[in-house]
XYZ file of C-alpha atoms in Angstrom:
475
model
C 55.231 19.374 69.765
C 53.709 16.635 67.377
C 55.979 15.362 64.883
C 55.061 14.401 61.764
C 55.118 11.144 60.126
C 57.447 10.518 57.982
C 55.949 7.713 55.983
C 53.250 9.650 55.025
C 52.121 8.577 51.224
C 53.514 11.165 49.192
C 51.962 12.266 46.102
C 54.226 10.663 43.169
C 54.779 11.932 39.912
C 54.194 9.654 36.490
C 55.248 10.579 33.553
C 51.716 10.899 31.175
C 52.894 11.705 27.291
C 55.379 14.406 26.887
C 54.537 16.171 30.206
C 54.862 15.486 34.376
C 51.340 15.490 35.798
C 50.338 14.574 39.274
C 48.961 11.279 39.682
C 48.009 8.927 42.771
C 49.781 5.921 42.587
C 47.436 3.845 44.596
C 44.287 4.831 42.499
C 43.460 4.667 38.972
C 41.851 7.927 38.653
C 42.434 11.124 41.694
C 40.685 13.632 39.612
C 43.322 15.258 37.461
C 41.478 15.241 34.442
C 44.095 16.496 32.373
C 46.998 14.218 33.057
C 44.325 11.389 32.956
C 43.411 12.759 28.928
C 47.094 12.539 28.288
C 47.659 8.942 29.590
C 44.621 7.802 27.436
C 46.094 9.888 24.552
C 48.907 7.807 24.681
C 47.792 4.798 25.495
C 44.761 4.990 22.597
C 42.094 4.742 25.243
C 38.880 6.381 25.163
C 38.758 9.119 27.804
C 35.247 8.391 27.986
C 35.475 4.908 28.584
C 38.374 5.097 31.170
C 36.064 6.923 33.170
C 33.339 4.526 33.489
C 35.628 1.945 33.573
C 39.313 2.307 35.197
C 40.504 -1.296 34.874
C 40.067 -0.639 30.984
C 43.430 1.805 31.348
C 45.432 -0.312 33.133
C 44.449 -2.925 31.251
C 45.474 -1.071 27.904
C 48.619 0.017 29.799
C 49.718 -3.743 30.197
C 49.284 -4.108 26.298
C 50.873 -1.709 25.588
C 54.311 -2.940 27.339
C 53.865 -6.267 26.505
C 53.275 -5.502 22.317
C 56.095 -3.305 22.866
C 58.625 -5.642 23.830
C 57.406 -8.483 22.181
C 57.026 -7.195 18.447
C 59.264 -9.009 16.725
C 60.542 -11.627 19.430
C 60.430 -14.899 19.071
C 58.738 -16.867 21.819
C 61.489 -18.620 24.267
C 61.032 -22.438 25.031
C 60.197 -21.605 28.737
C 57.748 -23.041 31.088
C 53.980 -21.493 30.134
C 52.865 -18.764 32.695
C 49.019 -19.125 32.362
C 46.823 -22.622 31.772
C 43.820 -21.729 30.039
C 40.878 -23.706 30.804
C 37.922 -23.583 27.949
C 35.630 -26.025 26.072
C 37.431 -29.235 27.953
C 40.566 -28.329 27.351
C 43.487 -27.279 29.053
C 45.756 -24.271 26.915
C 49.188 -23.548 28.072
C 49.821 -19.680 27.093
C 52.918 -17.436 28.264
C 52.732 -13.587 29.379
C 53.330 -11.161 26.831
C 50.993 -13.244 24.113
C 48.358 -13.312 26.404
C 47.639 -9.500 26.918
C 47.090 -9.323 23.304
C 43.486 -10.159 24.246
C 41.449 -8.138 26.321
C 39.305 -10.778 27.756
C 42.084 -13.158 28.535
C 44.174 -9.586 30.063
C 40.877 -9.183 32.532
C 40.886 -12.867 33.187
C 44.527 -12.928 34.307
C 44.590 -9.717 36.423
C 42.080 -10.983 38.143
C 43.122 -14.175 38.915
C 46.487 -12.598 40.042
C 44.474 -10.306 42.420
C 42.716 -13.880 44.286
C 46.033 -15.008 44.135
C 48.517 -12.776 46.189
C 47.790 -9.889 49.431
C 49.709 -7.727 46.857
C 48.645 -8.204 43.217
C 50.173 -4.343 42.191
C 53.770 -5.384 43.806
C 53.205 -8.842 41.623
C 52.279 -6.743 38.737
C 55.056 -4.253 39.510
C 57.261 -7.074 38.902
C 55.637 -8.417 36.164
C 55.918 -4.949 34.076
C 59.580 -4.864 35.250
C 60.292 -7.773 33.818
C 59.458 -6.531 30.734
C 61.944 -3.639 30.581
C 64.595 -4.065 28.535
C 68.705 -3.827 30.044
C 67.131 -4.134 33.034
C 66.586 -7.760 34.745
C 68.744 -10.300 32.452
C 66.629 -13.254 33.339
C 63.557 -13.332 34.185
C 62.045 -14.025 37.971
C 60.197 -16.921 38.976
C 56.572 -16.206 38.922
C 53.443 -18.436 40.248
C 51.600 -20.373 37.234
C 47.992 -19.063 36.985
C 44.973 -20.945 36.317
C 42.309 -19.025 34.659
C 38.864 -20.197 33.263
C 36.921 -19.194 29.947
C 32.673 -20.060 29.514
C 31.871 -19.525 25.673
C 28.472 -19.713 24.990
C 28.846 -18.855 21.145
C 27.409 -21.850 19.322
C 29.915 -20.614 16.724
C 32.821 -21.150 18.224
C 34.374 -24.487 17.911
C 37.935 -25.911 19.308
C 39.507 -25.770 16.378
C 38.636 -22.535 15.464
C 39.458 -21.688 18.792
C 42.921 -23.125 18.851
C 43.689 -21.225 15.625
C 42.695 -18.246 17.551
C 45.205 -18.982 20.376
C 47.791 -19.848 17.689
C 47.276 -16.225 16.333
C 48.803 -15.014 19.624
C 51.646 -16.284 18.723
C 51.840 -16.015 14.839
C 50.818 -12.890 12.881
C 49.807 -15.113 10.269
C 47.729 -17.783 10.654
C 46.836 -19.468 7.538
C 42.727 -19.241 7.340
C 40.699 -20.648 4.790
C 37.034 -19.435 4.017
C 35.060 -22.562 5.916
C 36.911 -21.931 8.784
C 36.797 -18.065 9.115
C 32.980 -17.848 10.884
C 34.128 -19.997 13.599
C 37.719 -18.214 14.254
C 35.960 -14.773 14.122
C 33.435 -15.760 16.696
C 36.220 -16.973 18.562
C 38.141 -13.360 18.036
C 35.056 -11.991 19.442
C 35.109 -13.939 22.816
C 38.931 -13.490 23.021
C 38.214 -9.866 21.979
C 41.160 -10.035 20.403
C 41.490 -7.151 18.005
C 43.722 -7.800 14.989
C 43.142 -11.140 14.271
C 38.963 -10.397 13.964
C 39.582 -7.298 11.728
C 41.960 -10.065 9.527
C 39.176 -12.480 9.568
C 36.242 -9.427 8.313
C 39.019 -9.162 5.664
C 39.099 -12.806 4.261
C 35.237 -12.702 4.665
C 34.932 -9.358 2.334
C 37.338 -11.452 0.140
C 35.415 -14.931 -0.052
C 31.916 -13.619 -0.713
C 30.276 -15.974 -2.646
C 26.178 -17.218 -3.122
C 26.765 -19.351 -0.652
C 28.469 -17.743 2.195
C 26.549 -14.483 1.996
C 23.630 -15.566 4.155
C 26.007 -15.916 7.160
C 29.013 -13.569 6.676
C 25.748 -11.044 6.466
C 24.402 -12.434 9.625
C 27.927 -12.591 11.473
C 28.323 -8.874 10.734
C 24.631 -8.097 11.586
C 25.595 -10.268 15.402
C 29.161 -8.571 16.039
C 27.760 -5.159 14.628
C 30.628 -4.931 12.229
C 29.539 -2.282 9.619
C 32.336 -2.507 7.424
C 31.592 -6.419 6.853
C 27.377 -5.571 6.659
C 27.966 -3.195 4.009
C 30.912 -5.401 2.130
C 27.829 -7.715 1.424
C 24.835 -5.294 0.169
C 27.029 -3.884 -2.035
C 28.421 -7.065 -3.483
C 24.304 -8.563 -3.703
C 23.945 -5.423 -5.121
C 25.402 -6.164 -8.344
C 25.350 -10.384 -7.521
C 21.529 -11.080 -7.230
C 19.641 -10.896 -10.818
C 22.652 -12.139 -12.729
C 24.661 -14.645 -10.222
C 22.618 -15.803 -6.979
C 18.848 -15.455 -8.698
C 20.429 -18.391 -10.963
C 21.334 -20.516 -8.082
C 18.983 -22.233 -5.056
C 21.271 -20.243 -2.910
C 18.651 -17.491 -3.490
C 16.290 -19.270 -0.714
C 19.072 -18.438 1.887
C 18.965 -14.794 1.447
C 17.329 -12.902 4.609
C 14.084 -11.126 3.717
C 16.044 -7.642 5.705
C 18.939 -8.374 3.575
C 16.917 -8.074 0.231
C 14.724 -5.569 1.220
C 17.730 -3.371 1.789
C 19.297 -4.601 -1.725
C 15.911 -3.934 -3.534
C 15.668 -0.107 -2.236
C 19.323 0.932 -3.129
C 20.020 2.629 -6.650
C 23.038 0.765 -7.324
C 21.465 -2.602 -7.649
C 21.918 -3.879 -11.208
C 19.768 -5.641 -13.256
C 19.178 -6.511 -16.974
C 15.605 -5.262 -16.869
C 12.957 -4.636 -14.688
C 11.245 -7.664 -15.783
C 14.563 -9.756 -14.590
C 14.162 -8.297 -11.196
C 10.544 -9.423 -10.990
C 10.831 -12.888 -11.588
C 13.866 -13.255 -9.484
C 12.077 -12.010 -6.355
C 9.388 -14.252 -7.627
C 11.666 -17.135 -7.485
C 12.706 -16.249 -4.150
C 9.425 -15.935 -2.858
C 8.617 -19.465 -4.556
C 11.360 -21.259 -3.036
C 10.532 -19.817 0.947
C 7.164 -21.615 0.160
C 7.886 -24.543 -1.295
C 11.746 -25.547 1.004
C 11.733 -29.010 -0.509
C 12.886 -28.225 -3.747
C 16.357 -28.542 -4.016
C 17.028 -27.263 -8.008
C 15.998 -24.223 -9.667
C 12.384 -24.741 -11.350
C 12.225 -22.676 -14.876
C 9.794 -19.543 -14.646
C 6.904 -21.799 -15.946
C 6.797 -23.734 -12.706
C 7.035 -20.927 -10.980
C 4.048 -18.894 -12.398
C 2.023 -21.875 -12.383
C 2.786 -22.100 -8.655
C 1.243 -18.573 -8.147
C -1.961 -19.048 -11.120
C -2.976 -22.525 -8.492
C -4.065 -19.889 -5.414
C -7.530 -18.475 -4.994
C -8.344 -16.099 -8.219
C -10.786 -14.068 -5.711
C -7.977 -12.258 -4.201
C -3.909 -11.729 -5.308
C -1.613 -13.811 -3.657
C 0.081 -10.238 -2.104
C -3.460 -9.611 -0.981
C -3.388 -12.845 0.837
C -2.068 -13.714 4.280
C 0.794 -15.444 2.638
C 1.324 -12.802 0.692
C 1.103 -10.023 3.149
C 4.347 -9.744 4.555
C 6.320 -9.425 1.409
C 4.245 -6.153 0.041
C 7.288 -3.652 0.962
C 9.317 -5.839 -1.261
C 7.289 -5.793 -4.471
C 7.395 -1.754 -3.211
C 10.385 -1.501 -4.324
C 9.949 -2.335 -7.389
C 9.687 -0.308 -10.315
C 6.721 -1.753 -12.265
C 6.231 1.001 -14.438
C 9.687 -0.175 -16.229
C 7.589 -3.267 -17.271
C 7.130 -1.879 -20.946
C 6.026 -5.417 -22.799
C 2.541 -6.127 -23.866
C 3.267 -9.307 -22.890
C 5.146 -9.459 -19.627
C 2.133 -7.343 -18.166
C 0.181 -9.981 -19.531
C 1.731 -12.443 -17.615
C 1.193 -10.350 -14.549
C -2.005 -10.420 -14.755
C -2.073 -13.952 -16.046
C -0.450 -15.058 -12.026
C -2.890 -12.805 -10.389
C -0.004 -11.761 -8.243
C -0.100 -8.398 -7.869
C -3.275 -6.070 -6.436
C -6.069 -5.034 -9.603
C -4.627 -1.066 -8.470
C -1.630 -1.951 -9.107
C -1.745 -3.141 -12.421
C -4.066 -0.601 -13.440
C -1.648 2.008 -12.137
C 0.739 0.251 -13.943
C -1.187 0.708 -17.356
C -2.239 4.259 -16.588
C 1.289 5.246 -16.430
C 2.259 3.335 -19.536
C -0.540 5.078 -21.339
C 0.031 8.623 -19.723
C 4.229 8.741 -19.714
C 5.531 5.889 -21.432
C 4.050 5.917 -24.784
C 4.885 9.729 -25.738
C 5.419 8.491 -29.216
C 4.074 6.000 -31.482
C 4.905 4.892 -34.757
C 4.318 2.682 -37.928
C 6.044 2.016 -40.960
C 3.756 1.670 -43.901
C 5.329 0.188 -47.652
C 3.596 1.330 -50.739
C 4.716 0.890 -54.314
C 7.814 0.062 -53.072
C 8.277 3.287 -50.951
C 8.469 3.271 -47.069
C 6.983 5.599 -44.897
C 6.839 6.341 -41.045
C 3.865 7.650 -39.750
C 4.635 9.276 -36.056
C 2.403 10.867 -33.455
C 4.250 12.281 -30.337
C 2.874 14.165 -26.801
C 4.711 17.199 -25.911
C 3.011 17.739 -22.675
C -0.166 16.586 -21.017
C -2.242 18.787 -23.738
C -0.176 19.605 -26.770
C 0.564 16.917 -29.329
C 2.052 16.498 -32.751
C 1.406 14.122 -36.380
C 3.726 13.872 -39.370
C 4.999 11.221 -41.361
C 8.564 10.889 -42.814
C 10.356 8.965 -45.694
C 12.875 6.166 -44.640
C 15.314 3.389 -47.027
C 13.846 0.101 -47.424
C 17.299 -0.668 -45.555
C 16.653 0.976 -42.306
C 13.280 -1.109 -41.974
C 12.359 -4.827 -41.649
C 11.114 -5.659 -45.328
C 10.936 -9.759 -45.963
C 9.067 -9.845 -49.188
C 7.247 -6.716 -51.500
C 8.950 -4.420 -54.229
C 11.385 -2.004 -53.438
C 11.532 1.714 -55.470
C 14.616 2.695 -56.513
C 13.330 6.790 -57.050
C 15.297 9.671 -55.120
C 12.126 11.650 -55.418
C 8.514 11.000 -55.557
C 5.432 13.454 -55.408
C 2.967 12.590 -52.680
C -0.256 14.458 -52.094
C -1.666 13.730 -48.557
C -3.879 15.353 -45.591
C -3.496 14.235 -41.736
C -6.697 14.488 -39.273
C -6.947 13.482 -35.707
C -9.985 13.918 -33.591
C -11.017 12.875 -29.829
C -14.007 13.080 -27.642
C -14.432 16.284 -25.273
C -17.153 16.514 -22.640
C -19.239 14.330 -25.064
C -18.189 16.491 -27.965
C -15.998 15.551 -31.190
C -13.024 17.652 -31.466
C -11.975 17.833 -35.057
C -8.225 18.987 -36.166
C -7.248 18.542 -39.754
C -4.229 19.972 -42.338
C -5.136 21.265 -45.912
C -4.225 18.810 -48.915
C -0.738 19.215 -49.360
C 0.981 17.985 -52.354
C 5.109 17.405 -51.169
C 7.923 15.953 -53.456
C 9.547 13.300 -50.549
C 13.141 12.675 -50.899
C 15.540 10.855 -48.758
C 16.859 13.611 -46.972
C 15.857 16.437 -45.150
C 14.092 18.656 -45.257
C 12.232 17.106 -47.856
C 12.051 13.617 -46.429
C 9.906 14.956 -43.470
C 6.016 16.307 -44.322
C 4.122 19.346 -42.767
C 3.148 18.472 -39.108
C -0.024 18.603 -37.454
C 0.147 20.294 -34.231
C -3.036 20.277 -31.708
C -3.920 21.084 -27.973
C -6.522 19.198 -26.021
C -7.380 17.228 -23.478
C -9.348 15.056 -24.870
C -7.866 10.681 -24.386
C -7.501 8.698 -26.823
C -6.931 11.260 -29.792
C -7.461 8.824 -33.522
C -5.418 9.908 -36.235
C -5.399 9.393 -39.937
C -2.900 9.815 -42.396
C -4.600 10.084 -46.201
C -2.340 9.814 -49.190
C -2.016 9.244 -53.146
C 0.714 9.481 -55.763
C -0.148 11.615 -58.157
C 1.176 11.239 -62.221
C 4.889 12.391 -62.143
């Protein structure tokens, strides 16, 4: 008969969460896909990720222990366990700070597996050590030499050092011309809480001049949190803060374009808008002025190119057309802004004639004017209901509630007015005529008497002339 071996590996048991599942000692993952959830339950691991990657876990593991027993502790004036060797310098770091960064973790473990025939035994010993009530002092261990390549222009030394300082200090005092450079430095270290406390003093120091790179930092580390801290603060920064400034130049065409399309932007008026992207575009053509020019500069900048074609029509010009997209020219309401547009020959001829058919077709849905008489002030109004039905009255108003330098001013409640209104417009080469009868009206002050009859017409016929005829009869 055969006997059996009795130092045959066993299967062990390792306690995963609040239950016992079976695990292989000797192998990060055997399969058992529910104790292995469990572990990465409690160990905050990604089940996903520990699958693809097994060192992750055990990496995580080691954390774990090490944060455990080290919250709180000061560091003891002992020997260092690990040199560090990075950017030309040598860094003297000790165990349990060290597995606070993943990169640094990897780093060690595997320098501890080149090291020894039996790196889990070493690391057996390691975690022991860790345990509290359980080995008073702690056992000699080999010191490790590990090596660190940063290729982050970013990252300087002292940035760097403050990072490795953070290991040992949960606060690290960080001011905002330093933060870029410890942040990249988090990165390489991937060393968790200290680059989440850095995204926080960024989203704190956001000013016109460190917008351009937080934006970029969180665009290159693909922090959302920081990306979107800084459209929403240009948002409501860039017509009445940074368009001021000759930070403007610095802001990334993606950033603005992004800033330009969102309804929360502010801005005073449309107009405002427009000349602060115009400023912008100004100073990416022209990068060796160094102050602010006033808007005259700037438009004559734009009048000097070719008047054959618009500057957006242009090659110059081409690339910034989703830009002046995203604008909302039709907000332009002032004869002589739109002048001025045209003045720069900026902007496409469709444009601006879209720009004036809109004005004519939605904007002006009323129109007024305030005629004086014998010292009695009237309003004459014409308003568009629709696109076919429109209306014409005229009203009395105070000689207070209108702009009256010089002329006499009646002092009457009530006068007697006799008028007729007309309006008439050209259809399919034929003169529509619409007219009221002669209406005699006593016009007070209030209503309803302050208001006349109104004439009320459909057509379709553009423009439509009206004509208000009046006299004061003998009262």
């Amino acid at each position: 008969m055969k006997m059996l071996n009795p130092r045959r590996a066993r299967l062990e048991r390792r306690m995963v969460g609040s239950t016992n599942r079976w695990r292989f000692p000797s192998k990060p993952f055997s399969g058992d896909l529910l104790g292995l959830s469990q572990r990465c339950k409690a160990l905050s691991v990604d089940l996903d990720e520990a699958l693809k990657n097994p060192d992750r876990l055990c990496v995580s593991q080691i954390q774990k222990i090490f944060s455990e027993t080290s919250k709180n502790k000061p560091v003891q004036s002992r020997e260092a366990d690990v040199i560090l060797e990075c950017l030309g310098s040598r860094w003297e770091l000790h165990q349990p700070q060290l597995f606070q960064s993943d990169t640094l973790s990897k780093l060690y473990l595997m320098a501890l597996a080149q090291s020894t025939k039996r790196p889990t035994k070493e690391l057996e010993s390691l975690l022991r050590a860790q345990l509290p009530g359980k080995i008073k002092e702690r056992p000699p261990t080999k010191k490790m030499i590990i090596s660190l390549k940063i290729n982050d222009p970013v990252v300087t030394k002292v940035a760097f050092a403050m990072a490795l300082k953070s290991l040992y200090l949960s606060q690290v005092e960080m001011n905002v011309n330093d933060v870029l450079a410890v942040l990249a430095s988090a990165h390489v270290l991937q060393f968790s809480s200290l680059f989440q406390r850095c995204v926080a003093v960024m989203m704190k120091g956001l000013t016109p001049s460190t917008i351009k790179s937080f934006y970029l930092a969180g665009c290159k580390y693909k922090e959302e949190q920081l990306t979107t801290a800084c459209e929403k603060w240009l948002e409501m920064n860039l017509v009445p803060l940074v368009g001021t400034q000759i930070h403007l130049r610095k802001i990334p065409q993606e950033l603005l374009h992004r800033v330009l399309r969102s309804p929360r932007l502010f801005t005073f008026n449309e107009f405002h808008l427009l000349k602060t992207l115009l400023l912008w575009v100004f100073l990416q053509l022209n990068p060796k002025v160094q102050t602010v020019p006033v808007q005259e500069t700037v438009l004559a900048f734009f009048t000097s190119f070719s008047r054959k074609y618009s500057f957006l029509d242009q090659d110059t010009g081409q690339s910034l057309v989703p830009l002046f997209l995203c604008l909302r020219l039709h907000g332009i309401i002032k004869g002589k802004n739109l002048e001025e547009l045209r003045h720069i020959n900026f902007f496409p001829e469709s444009w601006l004639i879209r720009v004036t058919a809109n004005h004519y077709h939605a904007e002006y849905t009323t129109h007024s004017e305030v005629i004086a008489i014998y010292g009695f002030f009237f309003e004459i109004k014409g308003v568009r209901h629709d696109t076919t039905s429109y209306s014409f009255y005229m009203q009395r108003v105070r000689h207070s509630d209108v702009v009256c330098e010089h002329g006499p001013v009646s002092l009457r409640a009530e006068r007697l007015v006799k008028y007729e209104i007309r309006a008439q417009t050209l259809v399919d080469g034929q003169w529509q005529e619409f007219r009221t009868n002669q209406i005699t009206q006593k016009f007070g002050f209030s209503k309803p008497s302050c208001k006349s009859h109104a004439l009320k017409i459909h057509t379709v016929g553009l423009p439509i002339y009206a004509s208000f005829s009046f006299i004061f009869p003998m009262s």
